PDB file of C-alpha atoms (C1' of nucleotides) in Angstrom:
ATOM      1  CA  MET A   1     -44.726 -14.769  12.345  1.00  0.00           C
ATOM      2  CA  SER A   2     -41.769 -12.790  12.039  1.00  0.00           C
ATOM      3  CA  GLY A   3     -39.382 -11.656  14.623  1.00  0.00           C
ATOM      4  CA  LEU A   4     -36.231 -13.946  15.117  1.00  0.00           C
ATOM      5  CA  SER A   5     -33.297 -13.555  17.511  1.00  0.00           C
ATOM      6  CA  ILE A   6     -29.942 -13.498  16.322  1.00  0.00           C
ATOM      7  CA  GLY A   7     -29.355 -16.909  17.641  1.00  0.00           C
ATOM      8  CA  GLN A   8     -32.265 -18.300  15.617  1.00  0.00           C
ATOM      9  CA  VAL A   9     -31.007 -16.616  12.398  1.00  0.00           C
ATOM     10  CA  ALA A  10     -27.615 -17.993  13.204  1.00  0.00           C
ATOM     11  CA  GLU A  11     -29.132 -21.621  13.208  1.00  0.00           C
ATOM     12  CA  ARG A  12     -31.219 -20.841  10.087  1.00  0.00           C
ATOM     13  CA  THR A  13     -28.436 -19.553   7.912  1.00  0.00           C
ATOM     14  CA  GLY A  14     -25.488 -21.527   9.183  1.00  0.00           C
ATOM     15  CA  LEU A  15     -23.569 -18.334  10.169  1.00  0.00           C
ATOM     16  CA  SER A  16     -22.206 -17.839  13.838  1.00  0.00           C
ATOM     17  CA  VAL A  17     -23.928 -14.859  15.724  1.00  0.00           C
ATOM     18  CA  HIS A  18     -20.457 -13.256  15.605  1.00  0.00           C
ATOM     19  CA  THR A  19     -20.490 -13.490  11.850  1.00  0.00           C
ATOM     20  CA  LEU A  20     -23.811 -12.206  11.607  1.00  0.00           C
ATOM     21  CA  ARG A  21     -22.977  -9.195  13.619  1.00  0.00           C
ATOM     22  CA  PHE A  22     -19.763  -8.955  11.449  1.00  0.00           C
ATOM     23  CA  TYR A  23     -21.819  -8.851   8.313  1.00  0.00           C
ATOM     24  CA  GLU A  24     -24.022  -6.203   9.613  1.00  0.00           C
ATOM     25  CA  ARG A  25     -20.915  -4.060  10.443  1.00  0.00           C
ATOM     26  CA  GLU A  26     -19.647  -4.667   7.017  1.00  0.00           C
ATOM     27  CA  GLY A  27     -22.930  -3.350   5.451  1.00  0.00           C
ATOM     28  CA  LEU A  28     -24.153  -6.681   4.136  1.00  0.00           C
ATOM     29  CA  LEU A  29     -27.766  -6.053   5.159  1.00  0.00           C
ATOM     30  CA  ALA A  30     -30.214  -4.571   2.855  1.00  0.00           C
ATOM     31  CA  GLN A  31     -32.049  -2.919   5.616  1.00  0.00           C
ATOM     32  CA  PRO A  32     -30.751  -1.861   9.087  1.00  0.00           C
ATOM     33  CA  VAL A  33     -32.116  -4.693  11.531  1.00  0.00           C
ATOM     34  CA  ARG A  34     -35.019  -3.972  13.816  1.00  0.00           C
ATOM     35  CA  ARG A  35     -34.101  -3.715  17.513  1.00  0.00           C
ATOM     36  CA  GLY A  36     -36.310  -5.225  20.325  1.00  0.00           C
ATOM     37  CA  THR A  37     -36.105  -4.734  24.007  1.00  0.00           C
ATOM     38  CA  ALA A  38     -32.632  -3.966  25.423  1.00  0.00           C
ATOM     39  CA  GLY A  39     -31.444  -3.331  21.934  1.00  0.00           C
ATOM     40  CA  HIS A  40     -31.636  -6.874  20.664  1.00  0.00           C
ATOM     41  CA  ARG A  41     -31.658  -7.501  17.098  1.00  0.00           C
ATOM     42  CA  VAL A  42     -34.959  -8.525  15.617  1.00  0.00           C
ATOM     43  CA  TYR A  43     -34.773 -10.134  12.229  1.00  0.00           C
ATOM     44  CA  ASP A  44     -37.661 -11.085   9.853  1.00  0.00           C
ATOM     45  CA  GLU A  45     -37.933 -13.340   7.017  1.00  0.00           C
ATOM     46  CA  GLY A  46     -36.763 -10.771   4.510  1.00  0.00           C
ATOM     47  CA  ASP A  47     -33.576 -10.316   6.277  1.00  0.00           C
ATOM     48  CA  VAL A  48     -33.070 -14.194   6.573  1.00  0.00           C
ATOM     49  CA  ASP A  49     -33.914 -14.478   2.942  1.00  0.00           C
ATOM     50  CA  TRP A  50     -31.165 -11.782   2.063  1.00  0.00           C
ATOM     51  CA  LEU A  51     -28.599 -13.448   4.307  1.00  0.00           C
ATOM     52  CA  GLY A  52     -29.286 -16.662   2.358  1.00  0.00           C
ATOM     53  CA  VAL A  53     -28.283 -14.835  -0.799  1.00  0.00           C
ATOM     54  CA  CYS A  54     -25.271 -13.536   0.858  1.00  0.00           C
ATOM     55  CA  VAL A  55     -24.234 -16.956   2.031  1.00  0.00           C
ATOM     56  CA  ARG A  56     -24.537 -18.213  -1.571  1.00  0.00           C
ATOM     57  CA  LEU A  57     -22.366 -15.485  -2.981  1.00  0.00           C
ATOM     58  CA  ARG A  58     -19.868 -16.027  -0.349  1.00  0.00           C
ATOM     59  CA  ALA A  59     -19.887 -19.808  -0.934  1.00  0.00           C
ATOM     60  CA  SER A  60     -19.318 -18.979  -4.613  1.00  0.00           C
ATOM     61  CA  GLY A  61     -16.318 -16.987  -3.617  1.00  0.00           C
ATOM     62  CA  MET A  62     -17.637 -13.353  -3.947  1.00  0.00           C
ATOM     63  CA  PRO A  63     -15.716 -11.134  -1.553  1.00  0.00           C
ATOM     64  CA  LEU A  64     -17.293  -9.084   0.970  1.00  0.00           C
ATOM     65  CA  THR A  65     -16.602  -5.767  -0.605  1.00  0.00           C
ATOM     66  CA  ASP A  66     -18.509  -6.983  -3.708  1.00  0.00           C
ATOM     67  CA  ILE A  67     -21.462  -8.335  -1.863  1.00  0.00           C
ATOM     68  CA  ARG A  68     -21.573  -4.896  -0.155  1.00  0.00           C
ATOM     69  CA  ARG A  69     -21.498  -3.113  -3.436  1.00  0.00           C
ATOM     70  CA  TYR A  70     -24.514  -5.120  -4.577  1.00  0.00           C
ATOM     71  CA  THR A  71     -26.212  -4.614  -1.523  1.00  0.00           C
ATOM     72  CA  GLU A  72     -25.843  -0.918  -1.765  1.00  0.00           C
ATOM     73  CA  LEU A  73     -27.195  -0.976  -5.221  1.00  0.00           C
ATOM     74  CA  VAL A  74     -30.318  -2.999  -4.019  1.00  0.00           C
ATOM     75  CA  ARG A  75     -30.617  -0.758  -1.057  1.00  0.00           C
ATOM     76  CA  ALA A  76     -30.557   2.406  -3.313  1.00  0.00           C
ATOM     77  CA  GLY A  77     -33.612   1.161  -4.959  1.00  0.00           C
ATOM     78  CA  GLN A  78     -34.867   0.940  -8.649  1.00  0.00           C
ATOM     79  CA  GLY A  79     -32.824   2.742 -11.351  1.00  0.00           C
ATOM     80  CA  ASN A  80     -29.627   0.970 -11.106  1.00  0.00           C
ATOM     81  CA  GLU A  81     -30.608  -2.472 -12.509  1.00  0.00           C
ATOM     82  CA  ALA A  82     -27.983  -2.248 -15.170  1.00  0.00           C
ATOM     83  CA  GLU A  83     -25.277  -1.953 -12.381  1.00  0.00           C
ATOM     84  CA  ARG A  84     -26.767  -4.923 -10.450  1.00  0.00           C
ATOM     85  CA  LEU A  85     -26.734  -7.100 -13.566  1.00  0.00           C
ATOM     86  CA  GLU A  86     -23.151  -6.239 -14.417  1.00  0.00           C
ATOM     87  CA  VAL A  87     -22.120  -7.132 -10.749  1.00  0.00           C
ATOM     88  CA  LEU A  88     -24.092 -10.601 -11.253  1.00  0.00           C
ATOM     89  CA  ARG A  89     -22.816 -11.138 -14.677  1.00  0.00           C
ATOM     90  CA  GLY A  90     -19.239 -10.613 -13.506  1.00  0.00           C
ATOM     91  CA  HIS A  91     -19.625 -12.910 -10.788  1.00  0.00           C
ATOM     92  CA  ARG A  92     -21.467 -15.571 -12.833  1.00  0.00           C
ATOM     93  CA  GLU A  93     -18.491 -15.385 -15.158  1.00  0.00           C
ATOM     94  CA  ARG A  94     -15.999 -16.085 -12.237  1.00  0.00           C
ATOM     95  CA  VAL A  95     -18.042 -19.002 -10.964  1.00  0.00           C
ATOM     96  CA  LEU A  96     -17.979 -20.513 -14.320  1.00  0.00           C
ATOM     97  CA  ALA A  97     -14.395 -20.105 -14.618  1.00  0.00           C
ATOM     98  CA  GLN A  98     -14.054 -21.698 -10.956  1.00  0.00           C
ATOM     99  CA  LEU A  99     -16.230 -24.515 -12.150  1.00  0.00           C
ATOM    100  CA  HIS A 100     -14.067 -25.144 -14.954  1.00  0.00           C
ATOM    101  CA  GLU A 101     -10.906 -25.209 -12.858  1.00  0.00           C
ATOM    102  CA  LEU A 102     -12.483 -27.359 -10.288  1.00  0.00           C
ATOM    103  CA  ASP A 103     -13.437 -29.685 -12.964  1.00  0.00           C
ATOM    104  CA  GLU A 104     -10.014 -29.799 -14.214  1.00  0.00           C
ATOM    105  CA  SER A 105      -8.634 -30.399 -10.809  1.00  0.00           C
ATOM    106  CA  LEU A 106     -11.022 -33.230 -10.307  1.00  0.00           C
ATOM    107  CA  LYS A 107      -9.917 -35.002 -13.403  1.00  0.00           C
ATOM    108  CA  LEU A 108      -6.407 -35.043 -12.066  1.00  0.00           C
ATOM    109  CA  ILE A 109      -7.326 -36.211  -8.672  1.00  0.00           C
ATOM    110  CA  THR A 110      -9.483 -38.876 -10.026  1.00  0.00           C
ATOM    111  CA  HIS A 111      -6.805 -40.086 -12.276  1.00  0.00           C
ATOM    112  CA  LYS A 112      -4.519 -40.345  -9.481  1.00  0.00           C
ATOM    113  CA  VAL A 113      -7.087 -41.985  -7.136  1.00  0.00           C
ATOM    114  CA  ALA A 114      -7.510 -44.616 -10.006  1.00  0.00           C
ATOM    115  CA  ILE A 115      -3.775 -45.183 -10.277  1.00  0.00           C
ATOM    116  CA  TYR A 116      -3.491 -45.886  -6.401  1.00  0.00           C
ATOM    117  CA  GLU A 117      -6.620 -47.880  -6.343  1.00  0.00           C
ATOM    118  CA  GLY A 118      -4.942 -49.889  -9.151  1.00  0.00           C
ATOM    119  CA  ARG A 119      -1.802 -50.299  -7.571  1.00  0.00           C
ATOM    120  CA  LEU A 120      -3.420 -51.359  -4.149  1.00  0.00           C
ATOM    121  CA  GLY A 121      -5.723 -53.705  -5.925  1.00  0.00           C
ATOM    122  CA  LEU A 122      -2.823 -55.637  -7.404  1.00  0.00           C
ATOM    123  CA  ARG A 123      -1.646 -56.269  -3.797  1.00  0.00           C
ATOM    124  CA  ASP A 124      -4.941 -56.802  -2.177  1.00  0.00           C
ATOM    125  CA  THR A 125      -6.979 -58.678  -4.774  1.00  0.00           C
ATOM    126  CA  VAL A 126      -6.510 -62.308  -6.242  1.00  0.00           C
ATOM    127  CA  PRO A 127      -5.729 -61.642  -9.921  1.00  0.00           C
ATOM    128  CA  ASP A 128      -8.890 -62.075 -12.026  1.00  0.00           C
ATOM    129  CA  CYS A 129      -8.948 -65.329 -14.000  1.00  0.00           C
ATOM    130  CA  VAL A 130      -9.196 -64.329 -17.548  1.00  0.00           C
ATOM    131  CA  PRO A 131     -12.330 -66.531 -18.785  1.00  0.00           C
TER     132      PRO A 131
ATOM    133  CA  MET B   1      17.239 -30.175 -21.633  1.00  0.00           C
ATOM    134  CA  SER B   2      16.453 -29.520 -17.946  1.00  0.00           C
ATOM    135  CA  GLY B   3      17.815 -26.679 -15.903  1.00  0.00           C
ATOM    136  CA  LEU B   4      15.356 -23.941 -15.208  1.00  0.00           C
ATOM    137  CA  SER B   5      15.676 -20.746 -13.279  1.00  0.00           C
ATOM    138  CA  ILE B   6      13.278 -19.758 -10.797  1.00  0.00           C
ATOM    139  CA  GLY B   7      12.040 -17.140 -13.170  1.00  0.00           C
ATOM    140  CA  GLN B   8      11.393 -19.531 -15.894  1.00  0.00           C
ATOM    141  CA  VAL B   9       9.535 -21.757 -13.519  1.00  0.00           C
ATOM    142  CA  ALA B  10       7.452 -18.897 -12.364  1.00  0.00           C
ATOM    143  CA  GLU B  11       6.402 -18.241 -15.999  1.00  0.00           C
ATOM    144  CA  ARG B  12       5.596 -21.867 -16.591  1.00  0.00           C
ATOM    145  CA  THR B  13       3.711 -22.298 -13.477  1.00  0.00           C
ATOM    146  CA  GLY B  14       1.956 -19.181 -13.174  1.00  0.00           C
ATOM    147  CA  LEU B  15       3.269 -18.787  -9.597  1.00  0.00           C
ATOM    148  CA  SER B  16       5.395 -15.878  -8.543  1.00  0.00           C
ATOM    149  CA  VAL B  17       9.084 -16.404  -7.623  1.00  0.00           C
ATOM    150  CA  HIS B  18       8.139 -15.328  -4.214  1.00  0.00           C
ATOM    151  CA  THR B  19       5.474 -17.921  -3.964  1.00  0.00           C
ATOM    152  CA  LEU B  20       7.901 -20.445  -5.362  1.00  0.00           C
ATOM    153  CA  ARG B  21      10.298 -19.768  -2.540  1.00  0.00           C
ATOM    154  CA  PHE B  22       7.601 -19.769  -0.147  1.00  0.00           C
ATOM    155  CA  TYR B  23       6.230 -23.161  -1.288  1.00  0.00           C
ATOM    156  CA  GLU B  24       9.725 -24.553  -1.015  1.00  0.00           C
ATOM    157  CA  ARG B  25      10.026 -23.258   2.683  1.00  0.00           C
ATOM    158  CA  GLU B  26       6.781 -24.851   3.169  1.00  0.00           C
ATOM    159  CA  GLY B  27       7.920 -28.157   2.146  1.00  0.00           C
ATOM    160  CA  LEU B  28       5.836 -28.628  -1.031  1.00  0.00           C
ATOM    161  CA  LEU B  29       8.653 -29.734  -3.075  1.00  0.00           C
ATOM    162  CA  ALA B  30       8.960 -33.654  -3.453  1.00  0.00           C
ATOM    163  CA  GLN B  31      12.838 -33.136  -3.691  1.00  0.00           C
ATOM    164  CA  PRO B  32      15.123 -30.258  -2.516  1.00  0.00           C
ATOM    165  CA  VAL B  33      15.906 -28.214  -5.681  1.00  0.00           C
ATOM    166  CA  ARG B  34      19.188 -28.525  -7.208  1.00  0.00           C
ATOM    167  CA  ARG B  35      21.414 -25.330  -6.684  1.00  0.00           C
ATOM    168  CA  GLY B  36      23.830 -23.584  -9.368  1.00  0.00           C
ATOM    169  CA  THR B  37      26.242 -21.039  -9.254  1.00  0.00           C
ATOM    170  CA  ALA B  38      25.905 -18.520  -6.422  1.00  0.00           C
ATOM    171  CA  GLY B  39      23.131 -20.624  -4.937  1.00  0.00           C
ATOM    172  CA  HIS B  40      20.690 -20.193  -7.606  1.00  0.00           C
ATOM    173  CA  ARG B  41      17.924 -22.675  -7.726  1.00  0.00           C
ATOM    174  CA  VAL B  42      17.833 -24.910 -10.761  1.00  0.00           C
ATOM    175  CA  TYR B  43      14.730 -26.706 -11.425  1.00  0.00           C
ATOM    176  CA  ASP B  44      13.952 -29.602 -13.701  1.00  0.00           C
ATOM    177  CA  GLU B  45      10.879 -31.001 -15.452  1.00  0.00           C
ATOM    178  CA  GLY B  46      10.056 -32.996 -12.525  1.00  0.00           C
ATOM    179  CA  ASP B  47       9.895 -30.194 -10.308  1.00  0.00           C
ATOM    180  CA  VAL B  48       7.752 -28.400 -12.704  1.00  0.00           C
ATOM    181  CA  ASP B  49       5.400 -31.178 -13.154  1.00  0.00           C
ATOM    182  CA  TRP B  50       5.145 -31.583  -9.343  1.00  0.00           C
ATOM    183  CA  LEU B  51       4.552 -27.813  -9.017  1.00  0.00           C
ATOM    184  CA  GLY B  52       1.875 -28.235 -11.407  1.00  0.00           C
ATOM    185  CA  VAL B  53       0.199 -30.778  -9.392  1.00  0.00           C
ATOM    186  CA  CYS B  54       0.473 -28.443  -6.333  1.00  0.00           C
ATOM    187  CA  VAL B  55      -1.184 -25.717  -8.397  1.00  0.00           C
ATOM    188  CA  ARG B  56      -4.116 -27.915  -9.240  1.00  0.00           C
ATOM    189  CA  LEU B  57      -4.561 -29.130  -5.539  1.00  0.00           C
ATOM    190  CA  ARG B  58      -4.469 -25.414  -4.414  1.00  0.00           C
ATOM    191  CA  ALA B  59      -6.713 -24.373  -7.152  1.00  0.00           C
ATOM    192  CA  SER B  60      -9.215 -26.903  -5.890  1.00  0.00           C
ATOM    193  CA  GLY B  61      -8.919 -25.436  -2.390  1.00  0.00           C
ATOM    194  CA  MET B  62      -6.410 -28.036  -0.688  1.00  0.00           C
ATOM    195  CA  PRO B  63      -4.802 -26.211   2.127  1.00  0.00           C
ATOM    196  CA  LEU B  64      -1.034 -26.059   2.174  1.00  0.00           C
ATOM    197  CA  THR B  65      -0.738 -28.295   5.216  1.00  0.00           C
ATOM    198  CA  ASP B  66      -2.604 -31.067   3.319  1.00  0.00           C
ATOM    199  CA  ILE B  67      -0.385 -30.681   0.203  1.00  0.00           C
ATOM    200  CA  ARG B  68       2.573 -30.972   2.472  1.00  0.00           C
ATOM    201  CA  ARG B  69       1.368 -34.106   4.069  1.00  0.00           C
ATOM    202  CA  TYR B  70       0.653 -35.527   0.637  1.00  0.00           C
ATOM    203  CA  THR B  71       4.117 -34.393  -0.379  1.00  0.00           C
ATOM    204  CA  GLU B  72       5.757 -36.035   2.465  1.00  0.00           C
ATOM    205  CA  LEU B  73       3.943 -39.273   1.724  1.00  0.00           C
ATOM    206  CA  VAL B  74       5.298 -39.217  -1.814  1.00  0.00           C
ATOM    207  CA  ARG B  75       8.810 -38.263  -0.564  1.00  0.00           C
ATOM    208  CA  ALA B  76       8.633 -41.120   1.762  1.00  0.00           C
ATOM    209  CA  GLY B  77       8.540 -43.538  -1.238  1.00  0.00           C
ATOM    210  CA  GLN B  78       6.723 -46.753  -1.688  1.00  0.00           C
ATOM    211  CA  GLY B  79       4.700 -48.405   0.994  1.00  0.00           C
ATOM    212  CA  ASN B  80       2.197 -45.634   1.934  1.00  0.00           C
ATOM    213  CA  GLU B  81       0.082 -45.867  -1.196  1.00  0.00           C
ATOM    214  CA  ALA B  82      -2.995 -46.501   1.085  1.00  0.00           C
ATOM    215  CA  GLU B  83      -2.400 -43.271   2.970  1.00  0.00           C
ATOM    216  CA  ARG B  84      -1.832 -41.289  -0.339  1.00  0.00           C
ATOM    217  CA  LEU B  85      -5.237 -42.712  -1.501  1.00  0.00           C
ATOM    218  CA  GLU B  86      -6.979 -41.561   1.604  1.00  0.00           C
ATOM    219  CA  VAL B  87      -5.711 -37.971   1.334  1.00  0.00           C
ATOM    220  CA  LEU B  88      -6.678 -37.859  -2.320  1.00  0.00           C
ATOM    221  CA  ARG B  89     -10.074 -39.446  -1.847  1.00  0.00           C
ATOM    222  CA  GLY B  90     -10.864 -37.151   1.018  1.00  0.00           C
ATOM    223  CA  HIS B  91      -9.832 -34.202  -1.227  1.00  0.00           C
ATOM    224  CA  ARG B  92     -11.958 -35.357  -3.968  1.00  0.00           C
ATOM    225  CA  GLU B  93     -14.982 -35.613  -1.758  1.00  0.00           C
ATOM    226  CA  ARG B  94     -14.424 -31.969  -0.883  1.00  0.00           C
ATOM    227  CA  VAL B  95     -14.036 -31.043  -4.530  1.00  0.00           C
ATOM    228  CA  LEU B  96     -17.204 -32.730  -5.295  1.00  0.00           C
ATOM    229  CA  ALA B  97     -19.105 -30.996  -2.420  1.00  0.00           C
ATOM    230  CA  GLN B  98     -17.565 -27.803  -3.752  1.00  0.00           C
ATOM    231  CA  LEU B  99     -18.853 -28.437  -7.296  1.00  0.00           C
ATOM    232  CA  HIS B 100     -22.259 -28.979  -5.938  1.00  0.00           C
ATOM    233  CA  GLU B 101     -22.141 -25.802  -3.889  1.00  0.00           C
ATOM    234  CA  LEU B 102     -20.882 -23.909  -6.890  1.00  0.00           C
ATOM    235  CA  ASP B 103     -23.569 -25.256  -8.974  1.00  0.00           C
ATOM    236  CA  GLU B 104     -26.264 -24.246  -6.468  1.00  0.00           C
ATOM    237  CA  SER B 105     -24.889 -20.738  -6.489  1.00  0.00           C
ATOM    238  CA  LEU B 106     -24.863 -20.719 -10.114  1.00  0.00           C
ATOM    239  CA  LYS B 107     -28.439 -21.543 -10.474  1.00  0.00           C
ATOM    240  CA  LEU B 108     -29.263 -18.465  -8.013  1.00  0.00           C
ATOM    241  CA  ILE B 109     -26.960 -16.132  -9.928  1.00  0.00           C
ATOM    242  CA  THR B 110     -28.298 -17.229 -13.242  1.00  0.00           C
ATOM    243  CA  HIS B 111     -31.667 -16.753 -12.147  1.00  0.00           C
ATOM    244  CA  LYS B 112     -31.251 -13.246 -10.777  1.00  0.00           C
ATOM    245  CA  VAL B 113     -29.425 -12.439 -14.071  1.00  0.00           C
ATOM    246  CA  ALA B 114     -32.471 -13.544 -15.957  1.00  0.00           C
ATOM    247  CA  ILE B 115     -34.705 -11.469 -13.869  1.00  0.00           C
ATOM    248  CA  TYR B 116     -32.593  -8.245 -14.383  1.00  0.00           C
ATOM    249  CA  GLU B 117     -32.257  -9.137 -18.144  1.00  0.00           C
ATOM    250  CA  GLY B 118     -35.983  -9.348 -18.324  1.00  0.00           C
ATOM    251  CA  ARG B 119     -36.437  -5.979 -16.452  1.00  0.00           C
ATOM    252  CA  LEU B 120     -34.077  -4.146 -18.565  1.00  0.00           C
ATOM    253  CA  GLY B 121     -35.208  -5.864 -21.795  1.00  0.00           C
ATOM    254  CA  LEU B 122     -38.664  -4.302 -21.214  1.00  0.00           C
ATOM    255  CA  ARG B 123     -37.132  -0.990 -21.515  1.00  0.00           C
ATOM    256  CA  ASP B 124     -34.354  -1.617 -24.036  1.00  0.00           C
ATOM    257  CA  THR B 125     -36.016  -3.534 -26.804  1.00  0.00           C
ATOM    258  CA  VAL B 126     -38.709  -2.956 -29.137  1.00  0.00           C
ATOM    259  CA  PRO B 127     -41.276  -5.591 -28.396  1.00  0.00           C
ATOM    260  CA  ASP B 128     -41.317  -8.519 -30.791  1.00  0.00           C
ATOM    261  CA  CYS B 129     -44.078  -8.487 -33.268  1.00  0.00           C
ATOM    262  CA  VAL B 130     -45.975 -11.978 -32.941  1.00  0.00           C
ATOM    263  CA  PRO B 131     -45.755 -13.298 -36.454  1.00  0.00           C
TER     264      PRO B 131
ATOM    265  C1'  DG C   1      34.285  -0.832 -14.735  1.00  0.00           C
ATOM    266  C1'  DT C   2      29.658  -0.035 -13.974  1.00  0.00           C
ATOM    267  C1'  DT C   3      25.205  -0.829 -14.979  1.00  0.00           C
ATOM    268  C1'  DT C   4      21.434  -3.995 -15.423  1.00  0.00           C
ATOM    269  C1'  DG C   5      18.998  -7.856 -14.432  1.00  0.00           C
ATOM    270  C1'  DC C   6      18.198 -11.913 -12.021  1.00  0.00           C
ATOM    271  C1'  DC C   7      18.999 -14.357  -8.029  1.00  0.00           C
ATOM    272  C1'  DC C   8      19.711 -15.161  -2.705  1.00  0.00           C
ATOM    273  C1'  DT C   9      18.192 -15.330   2.561  1.00  0.00           C
ATOM    274  C1'  DA C  10      15.569 -13.855   6.552  1.00  0.00           C
ATOM    275  C1'  DG C  11      12.127 -12.030   8.246  1.00  0.00           C
ATOM    276  C1'  DA C  12       8.371  -8.430   8.109  1.00  0.00           C
ATOM    277  C1'  DG C  13       3.920  -7.001   6.235  1.00  0.00           C
ATOM    278  C1'  DT C  14      -0.702  -7.300   4.279  1.00  0.00           C
ATOM    279  C1'  DC C  15      -5.171  -8.949   3.303  1.00  0.00           C
ATOM    280  C1'  DG C  16      -9.587 -11.352   3.784  1.00  0.00           C
ATOM    281  C1'  DG C  17     -12.692 -13.240   6.594  1.00  0.00           C
ATOM    282  C1'  DC C  18     -13.695 -14.468  10.356  1.00  0.00           C
ATOM    283  C1'  DT C  19     -13.668 -15.304  15.660  1.00  0.00           C
ATOM    284  C1'  DC C  20     -13.166 -14.198  20.238  1.00  0.00           C
ATOM    285  C1'  DT C  21     -12.846 -11.357  24.631  1.00  0.00           C
ATOM    286  C1'  DA C  22     -14.313  -8.035  28.247  1.00  0.00           C
ATOM    287  C1'  DG C  23     -17.417  -5.959  30.475  1.00  0.00           C
ATOM    288  C1'  DC C  24     -22.179  -4.897  30.799  1.00  0.00           C
ATOM    289  C1'  DT C  25     -27.724  -5.586  30.329  1.00  0.00           C
ATOM    290  C1'  DT C  26     -31.922  -7.853  30.402  1.00  0.00           C
ATOM    291  C1'  DC C  27     -35.003 -11.682  30.794  1.00  0.00           C
ATOM    292  C1'  DT C  28     -36.688 -16.124  32.575  1.00  0.00           C
ATOM    293  C1'  DA C  29     -36.867 -19.670  35.880  1.00  0.00           C
ATOM    294  C1'  DC C  30     -36.284 -21.451  40.210  1.00  0.00           C
TER     295       DC C  30
ATOM    296  C1'  DG D   1     -33.244 -12.270  44.736  1.00  0.00           C
ATOM    297  C1'  DT D   2     -30.116 -14.870  42.215  1.00  0.00           C
ATOM    298  C1'  DA D   3     -28.295 -18.002  38.615  1.00  0.00           C
ATOM    299  C1'  DG D   4     -28.029 -18.797  33.909  1.00  0.00           C
ATOM    300  C1'  DA D   5     -28.957 -17.961  29.167  1.00  0.00           C
ATOM    301  C1'  DA D   6     -28.914 -14.844  25.575  1.00  0.00           C
ATOM    302  C1'  DG D   7     -28.120 -10.466  23.893  1.00  0.00           C
ATOM    303  C1'  DC D   8     -25.157  -5.968  23.457  1.00  0.00           C
ATOM    304  C1'  DT D   9     -20.746  -3.078  21.816  1.00  0.00           C
ATOM    305  C1'  DA D  10     -16.018  -1.979  20.944  1.00  0.00           C
ATOM    306  C1'  DG D  11     -12.102  -3.844  19.660  1.00  0.00           C
ATOM    307  C1'  DA D  12      -8.490  -7.150  19.691  1.00  0.00           C
ATOM    308  C1'  DG D  13      -6.678 -11.543  17.918  1.00  0.00           C
ATOM    309  C1'  DC D  14      -6.101 -15.183  14.565  1.00  0.00           C
ATOM    310  C1'  DC D  15      -5.233 -17.867  10.466  1.00  0.00           C
ATOM    311  C1'  DG D  16      -3.973 -18.959   5.937  1.00  0.00           C
ATOM    312  C1'  DA D  17      -1.698 -17.693   1.978  1.00  0.00           C
ATOM    313  C1'  DC D  18       0.862 -15.050   0.025  1.00  0.00           C
ATOM    314  C1'  DT D  19       3.674 -10.693  -0.909  1.00  0.00           C
ATOM    315  C1'  DC D  20       7.241  -7.773  -0.312  1.00  0.00           C
ATOM    316  C1'  DT D  21      11.654  -5.424   1.666  1.00  0.00           C
ATOM    317  C1'  DA D  22      16.193  -5.014   2.908  1.00  0.00           C
ATOM    318  C1'  DG D  23      20.624  -5.937   1.951  1.00  0.00           C
ATOM    319  C1'  DG D  24      23.681  -8.471  -0.637  1.00  0.00           C
ATOM    320  C1'  DG D  25      25.921 -11.555  -4.693  1.00  0.00           C
ATOM    321  C1'  DC D  26      27.144 -12.625  -9.402  1.00  0.00           C
ATOM    322  C1'  DA D  27      27.514 -12.382 -14.506  1.00  0.00           C
ATOM    323  C1'  DA D  28      26.809 -10.555 -19.009  1.00  0.00           C
ATOM    324  C1'  DA D  29      26.356  -6.295 -21.859  1.00  0.00           C
ATOM    325  C1'  DC D  30      27.800  -2.011 -22.763  1.00  0.00           C
TER     326       DC D  30
END
DNA sequence: GTTTGCCCTAGAGTCGGCTCTAGCTTCTAC
DNA sequence: GTAGAAGCTAGAGCCGACTCTAGGGCAAAC
């Protein structure tokens, strides 16, 4: 059932094959990828799942160095759960802060959009008859 | 009442003086900044307000080129409101998408945090007495 | 009168995160 | 047997957004 080529993993994760190799060089993979004939990478579902986590962490702005750090903790196995928790909690804080920032920005943008819609509406639309 | 030095504006906006000069070079200012003795920049409240908008747009991920484009429209004066609206709406879409992404990531992270808290809790805490 | 502090310009440097290239191998299909 | 697709490595290149440096000006405080 398992045994995916880099191209297939690229499709599944939304990363390019370049980025997959780059992430590997950067130490973002929990385990070294298996190699098939001619040294071709052979990924299994576990690899794809882990890459999915990496994608989510990146999407939420975690820098590669932090993802590497977290990966290393996971790779090191049991006994460092407190450290992993610390990394994740730290990141969660940053995500919450980001959400707040984004929300503030959204307010401003929505406000401005409303203003321009109003202005344009005055020109485009026949004024309402007050009933 | 008005008449702020670059240093004061840096404090007010949270940008560095370097970044303020950089933004100016990049054409992010609605009007050219006034200059005082010895060519020192003299900002007024309007400049600071505009920079505040820029900061919000940047904080929500709008690239400098798009901010410049929007700035140019504003600078050009009335008559291009439809274009401004288009820029803003486009950006709002992207912000909403980002919020959604972040939210998804937050779910994952919170889930993982809960798992590790659970695992560690088993070790750290005296088990509750069921009353 | 010189030190300190803030400012100026032009341009170079840095950093993170990809992204691409060159040159080669290997497999599959024709 | 050869053309094409997909993979490999090592390393270079690129882009956006800052960030800093060199070299200098001016004005107030000591």
